Coordinates of C-alpha atoms in Angstrom, one line a residue:
X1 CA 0.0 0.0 0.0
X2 CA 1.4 3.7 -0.9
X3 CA 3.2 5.1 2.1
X4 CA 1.0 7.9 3.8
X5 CA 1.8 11.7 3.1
X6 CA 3.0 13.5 5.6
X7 CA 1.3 17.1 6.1
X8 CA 3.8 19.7 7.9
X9 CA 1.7 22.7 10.2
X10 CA 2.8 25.5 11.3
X11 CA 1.6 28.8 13.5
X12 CA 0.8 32.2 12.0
X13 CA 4.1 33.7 13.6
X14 CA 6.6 30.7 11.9
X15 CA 4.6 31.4 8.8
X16 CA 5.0 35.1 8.9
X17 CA 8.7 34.8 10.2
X18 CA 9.2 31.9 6.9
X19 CA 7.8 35.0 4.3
X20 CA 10.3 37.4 5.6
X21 CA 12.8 35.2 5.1
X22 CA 11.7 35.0 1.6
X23 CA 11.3 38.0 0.7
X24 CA 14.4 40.1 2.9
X25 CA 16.4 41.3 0.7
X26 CA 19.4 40.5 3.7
X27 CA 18.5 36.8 3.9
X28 CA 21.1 34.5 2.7
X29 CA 20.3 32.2 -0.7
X30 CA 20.6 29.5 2.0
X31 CA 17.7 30.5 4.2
X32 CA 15.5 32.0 1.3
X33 CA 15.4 28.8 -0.6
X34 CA 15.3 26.5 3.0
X35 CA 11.8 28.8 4.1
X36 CA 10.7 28.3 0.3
X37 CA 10.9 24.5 0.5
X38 CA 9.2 24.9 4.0
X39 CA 6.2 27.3 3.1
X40 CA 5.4 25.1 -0.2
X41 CA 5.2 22.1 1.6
X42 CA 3.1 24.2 4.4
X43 CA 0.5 24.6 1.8
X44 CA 0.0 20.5 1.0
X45 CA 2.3 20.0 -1.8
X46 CA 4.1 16.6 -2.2
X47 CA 7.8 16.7 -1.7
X48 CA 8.2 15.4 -5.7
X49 CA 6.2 18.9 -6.7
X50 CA 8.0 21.0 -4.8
X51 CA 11.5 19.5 -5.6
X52 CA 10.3 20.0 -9.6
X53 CA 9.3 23.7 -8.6
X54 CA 12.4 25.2 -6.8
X55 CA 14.6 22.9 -9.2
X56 CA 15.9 20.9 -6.3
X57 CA 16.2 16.9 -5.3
X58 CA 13.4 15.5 -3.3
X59 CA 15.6 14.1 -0.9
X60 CA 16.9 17.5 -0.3
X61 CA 13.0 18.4 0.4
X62 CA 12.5 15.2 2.7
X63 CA 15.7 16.9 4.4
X64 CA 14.4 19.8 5.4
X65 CA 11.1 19.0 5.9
X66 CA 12.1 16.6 8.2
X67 CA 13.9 19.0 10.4
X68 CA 11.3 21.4 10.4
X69 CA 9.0 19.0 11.5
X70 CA 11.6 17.5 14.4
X71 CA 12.8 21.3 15.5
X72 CA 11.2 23.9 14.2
X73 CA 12.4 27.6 12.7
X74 CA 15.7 25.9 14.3
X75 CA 15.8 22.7 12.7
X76 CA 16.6 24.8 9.3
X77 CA 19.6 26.5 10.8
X78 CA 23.4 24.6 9.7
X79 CA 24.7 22.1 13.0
X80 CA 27.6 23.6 15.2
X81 CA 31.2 22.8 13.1
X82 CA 29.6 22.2 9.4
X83 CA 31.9 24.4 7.1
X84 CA 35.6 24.6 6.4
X85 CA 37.8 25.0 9.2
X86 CA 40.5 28.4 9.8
X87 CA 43.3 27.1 8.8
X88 CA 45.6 30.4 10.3
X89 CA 46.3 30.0 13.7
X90 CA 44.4 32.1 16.0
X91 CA 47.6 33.1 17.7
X92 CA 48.7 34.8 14.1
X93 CA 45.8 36.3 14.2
X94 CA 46.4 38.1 17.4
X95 CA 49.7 39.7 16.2
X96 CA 48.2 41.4 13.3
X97 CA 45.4 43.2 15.7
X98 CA 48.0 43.5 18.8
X99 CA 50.9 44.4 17.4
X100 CA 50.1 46.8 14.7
X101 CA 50.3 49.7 17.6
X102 CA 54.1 48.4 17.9
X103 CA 55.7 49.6 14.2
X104 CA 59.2 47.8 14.1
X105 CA 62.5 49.6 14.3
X106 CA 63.0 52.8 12.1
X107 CA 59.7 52.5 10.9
X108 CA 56.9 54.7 12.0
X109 CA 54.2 52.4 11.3
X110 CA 53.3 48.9 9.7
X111 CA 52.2 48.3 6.1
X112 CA 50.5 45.0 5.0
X113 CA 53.4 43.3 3.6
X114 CA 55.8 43.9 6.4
X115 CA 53.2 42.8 9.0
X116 CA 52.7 39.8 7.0
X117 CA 56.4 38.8 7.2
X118 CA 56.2 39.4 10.9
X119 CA 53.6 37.5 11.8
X120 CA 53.9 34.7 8.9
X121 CA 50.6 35.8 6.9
X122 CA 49.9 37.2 3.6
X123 CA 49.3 40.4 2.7
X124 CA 45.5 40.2 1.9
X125 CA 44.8 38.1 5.2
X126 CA 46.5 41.2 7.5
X127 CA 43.9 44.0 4.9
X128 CA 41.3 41.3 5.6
X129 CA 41.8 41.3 9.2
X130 CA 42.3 45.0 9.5
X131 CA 39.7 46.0 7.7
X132 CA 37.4 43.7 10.3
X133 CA 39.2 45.4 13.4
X134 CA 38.5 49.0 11.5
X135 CA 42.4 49.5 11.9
X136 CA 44.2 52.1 9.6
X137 CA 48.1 52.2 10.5
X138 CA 48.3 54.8 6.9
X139 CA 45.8 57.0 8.3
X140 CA 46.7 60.1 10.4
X141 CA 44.2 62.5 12.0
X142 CA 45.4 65.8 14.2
X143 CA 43.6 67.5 17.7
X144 CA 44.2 69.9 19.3
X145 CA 42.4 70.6 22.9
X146 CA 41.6 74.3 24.2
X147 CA 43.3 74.9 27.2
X148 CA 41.3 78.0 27.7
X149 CA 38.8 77.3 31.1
X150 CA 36.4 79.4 29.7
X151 CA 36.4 77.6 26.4
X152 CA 33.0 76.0 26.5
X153 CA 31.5 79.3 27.5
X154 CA 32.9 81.2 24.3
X155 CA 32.4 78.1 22.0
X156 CA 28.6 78.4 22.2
X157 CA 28.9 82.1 21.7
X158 CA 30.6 81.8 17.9
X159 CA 27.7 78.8 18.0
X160 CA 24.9 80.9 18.8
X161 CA 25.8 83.2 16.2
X162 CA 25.5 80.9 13.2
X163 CA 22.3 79.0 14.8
X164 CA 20.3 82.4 16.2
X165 CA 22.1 85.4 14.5
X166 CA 21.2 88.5 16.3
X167 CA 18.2 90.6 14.5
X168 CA 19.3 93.2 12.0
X169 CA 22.7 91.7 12.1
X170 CA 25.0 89.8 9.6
X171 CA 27.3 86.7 10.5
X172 CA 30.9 86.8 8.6
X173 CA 32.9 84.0 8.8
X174 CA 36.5 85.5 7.3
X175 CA 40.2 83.7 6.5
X176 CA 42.7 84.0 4.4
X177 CA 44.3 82.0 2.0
X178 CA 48.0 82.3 1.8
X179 CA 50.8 81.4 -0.5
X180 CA 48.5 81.0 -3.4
X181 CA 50.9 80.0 -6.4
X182 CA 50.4 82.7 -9.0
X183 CA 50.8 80.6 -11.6
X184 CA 50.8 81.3 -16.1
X185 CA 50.8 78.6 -18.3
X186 CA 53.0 78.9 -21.3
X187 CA 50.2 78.2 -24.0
X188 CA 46.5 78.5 -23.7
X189 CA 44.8 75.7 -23.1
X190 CA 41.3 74.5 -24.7
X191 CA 37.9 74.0 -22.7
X192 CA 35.9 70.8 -22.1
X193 CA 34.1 69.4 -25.2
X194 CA 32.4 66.5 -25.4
X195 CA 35.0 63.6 -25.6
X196 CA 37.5 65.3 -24.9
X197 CA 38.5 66.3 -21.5
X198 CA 40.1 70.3 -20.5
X199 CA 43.5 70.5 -21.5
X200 CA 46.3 72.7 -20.1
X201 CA 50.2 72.7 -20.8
X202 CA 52.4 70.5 -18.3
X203 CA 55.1 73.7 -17.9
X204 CA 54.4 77.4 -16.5
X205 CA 55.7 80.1 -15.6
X206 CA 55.9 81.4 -11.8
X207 CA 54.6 84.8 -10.0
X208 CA 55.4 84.5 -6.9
X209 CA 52.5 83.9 -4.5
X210 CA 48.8 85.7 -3.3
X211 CA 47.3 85.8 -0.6
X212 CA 43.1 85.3 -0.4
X213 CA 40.7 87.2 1.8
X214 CA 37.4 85.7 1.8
X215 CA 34.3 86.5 4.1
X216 CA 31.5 83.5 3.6
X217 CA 28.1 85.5 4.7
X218 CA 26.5 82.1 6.9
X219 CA 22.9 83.3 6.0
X220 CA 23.4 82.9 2.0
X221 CA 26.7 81.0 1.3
X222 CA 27.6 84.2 -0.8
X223 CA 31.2 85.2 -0.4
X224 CA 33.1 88.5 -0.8
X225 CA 37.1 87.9 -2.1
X226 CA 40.2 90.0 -2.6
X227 CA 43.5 88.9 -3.1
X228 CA 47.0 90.6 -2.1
X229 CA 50.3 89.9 -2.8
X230 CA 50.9 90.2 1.4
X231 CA 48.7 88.9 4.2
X232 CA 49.7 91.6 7.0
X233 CA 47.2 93.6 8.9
X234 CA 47.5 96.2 6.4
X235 CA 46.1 93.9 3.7
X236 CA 44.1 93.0 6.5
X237 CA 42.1 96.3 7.1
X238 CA 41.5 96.8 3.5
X239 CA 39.7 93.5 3.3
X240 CA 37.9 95.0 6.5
X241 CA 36.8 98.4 4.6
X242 CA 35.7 96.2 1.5
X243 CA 33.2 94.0 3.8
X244 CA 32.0 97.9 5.2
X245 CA 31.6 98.8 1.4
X246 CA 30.2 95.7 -0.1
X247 CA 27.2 95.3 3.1
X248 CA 24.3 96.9 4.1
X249 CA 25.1 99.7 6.3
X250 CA 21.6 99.3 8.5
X251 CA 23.0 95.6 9.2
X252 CA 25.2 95.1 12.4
X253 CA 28.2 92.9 11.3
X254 CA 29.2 90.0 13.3
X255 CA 33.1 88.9 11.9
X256 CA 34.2 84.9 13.0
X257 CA 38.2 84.8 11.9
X258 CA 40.7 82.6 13.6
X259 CA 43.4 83.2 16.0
X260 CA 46.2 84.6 13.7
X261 CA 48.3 87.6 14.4
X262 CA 46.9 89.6 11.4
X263 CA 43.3 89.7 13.0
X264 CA 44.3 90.5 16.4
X265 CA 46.5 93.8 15.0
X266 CA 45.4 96.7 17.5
X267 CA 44.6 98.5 14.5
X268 CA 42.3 95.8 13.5
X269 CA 40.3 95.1 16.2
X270 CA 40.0 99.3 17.0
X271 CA 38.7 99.9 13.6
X272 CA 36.1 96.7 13.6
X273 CA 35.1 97.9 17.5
X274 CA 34.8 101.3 17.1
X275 CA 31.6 103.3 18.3
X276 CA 29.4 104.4 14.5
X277 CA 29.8 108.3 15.1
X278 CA 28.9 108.6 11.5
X279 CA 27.7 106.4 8.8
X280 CA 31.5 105.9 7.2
X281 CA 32.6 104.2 10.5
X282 CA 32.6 100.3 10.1
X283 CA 30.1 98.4 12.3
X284 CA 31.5 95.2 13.2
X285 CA 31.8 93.3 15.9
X286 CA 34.5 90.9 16.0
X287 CA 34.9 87.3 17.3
X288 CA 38.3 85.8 16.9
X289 CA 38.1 81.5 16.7
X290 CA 41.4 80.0 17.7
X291 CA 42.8 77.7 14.4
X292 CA 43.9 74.9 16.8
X293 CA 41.7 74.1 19.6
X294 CA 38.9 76.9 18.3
X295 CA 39.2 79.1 21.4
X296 CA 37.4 82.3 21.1
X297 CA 38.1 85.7 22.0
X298 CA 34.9 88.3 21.6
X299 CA 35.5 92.0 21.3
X300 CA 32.7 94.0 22.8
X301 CA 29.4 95.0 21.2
X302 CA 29.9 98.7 19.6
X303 CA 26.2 99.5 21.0
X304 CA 27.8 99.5 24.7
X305 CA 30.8 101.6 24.1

């Protein structure tokens, strides 16, 4: 007599759970095709249909169907030890991640062929390893922490100003660009075209070098330039009377510049906080953000002189 046909069941939940495994788009082929056998099966078909529909062996269906019927959603996972084995040591292993904070002698740090040597790898199994510890001996990154006790206090001052500008004001965020090489190339060269890419000569001749002023108005991104040939505060208080020149004069102007020598010039800051006796005067008020550590030093308001 024909062997009876086994019927699998199933809760709503292991149903639901077996869809999103079919349809995830992180599910591994493994587990798609393993709920795909399961749910097909779920819904009455014989082992012989299913195998014909997903392209598969019926054994392979009796398989799994088997171990969903014996375990569950966990009968369809792979047993403990089933793939191949590491075959690098796990001590090897350890000196890549340990010992790529010690660089060897003369050396400042370690690169993937010499750590390789060291610890009797290759090369792509020390990138494989530190890319999965995230460690990056060729990459440098520079800090430099404010000393200044009142440093928090001033930081969300320059902050305030970008976030909640004060009303009828203007937020300036000025630097300076120096040793610009003034370069001229010895032939014109032609513009972008379609299939062909810009082209410029490979030799030039040399000007010496500019200095660039630029104030980026935080509001509207738009910026006001002007190059120099020097970046002293001389150079320095021109730019200062173009910003006057170039801005509304009913606007109260609110300068961010780092900590360098030019902007602190007593001429400088006396010009940017003097009181508006008449409409020439300039009508700034001046922070001054440290380049390293971005410590802050705030001239008085011209309205309380």
């Amino acid at each position: 007599m024909p062997r009876p046909i086994k019927v699998l069941e199933a809760s709503d939940a292991v149903r639901g759970e077996l869809r999103r495994r079919v349809k995830a788009p992180t599910s591994t082929q493994r587990d798609r095709f393993r709920a795909e056998i399961i749910l097909l099966r779920l819904d009455g078909l014989k082992e012989a249909d299913v195998a014909a529909r997903l392209a598969t062996s019926a054994p392979t269906v009796s398989t799994w169907s088997s171990r969903f019927e014996k375990a569950g959603l966990a009968g369809l996972q792979d047993k403990a030890g089933r793939g191949r084995k590491p075959s690098i040591p796990a001590a090897k292993l350890g000196r890549v991640v340990t010992e790529v904070t010690q660089p060897p002698k003369n050396r400042t740090r370690w690169s993937v062929r010499s750590m390789g040597r060291h610890a009797g790898v290759s090369p792509s199994t020390v990138q494989r390893v530190w890319s999965k510890n995230q460690l990056k001996p060729h990459v440098t990154k520079t800090f430099k922490l404010s000393t200044d006790p009142r440093f928090e206090e001033k930081f969300w001052d320059v902050i305030g100003l970008y976030i909640n500008p004060p009303v009828n004001a203007l937020v300036l965020c000025c630097d300076e660009k120096s040793q610009c090489q003034a370069l001229e190339r010895t032939q014109l060269g032609l513009p972008l075209a379609p299939k062909r890419p810009r082209t410029m000569t490979h030799d030039y001749t040399r000007h010496g070098t500019v200095t660039l002023f630029a104030a980026l108005v935080a509001l509207t991104g738009k910026l006001i330039t002007r190059t120099e040939a020097c970046h002293t505060h001389v150079e320095w208080l021109r730019f200062l009377k173009q910003i006057d020149r170039e801005t509304p004069k009913h606007l109260d102007l609110h300068l961010i510049a780092d900590n360098y020598a030019t902007h602190k010039h007593p001429q400088g800051q006396g010009m940017a906080g003097q009181a508006s006796a008449s409409e020439d005067a300039f009508h700034a008020d001046i922070v001054i953000v440290a380049q390293s550590g971005r410590a802050v030093l705030r001239r008085p308001d011209r309205r309380c002189h």
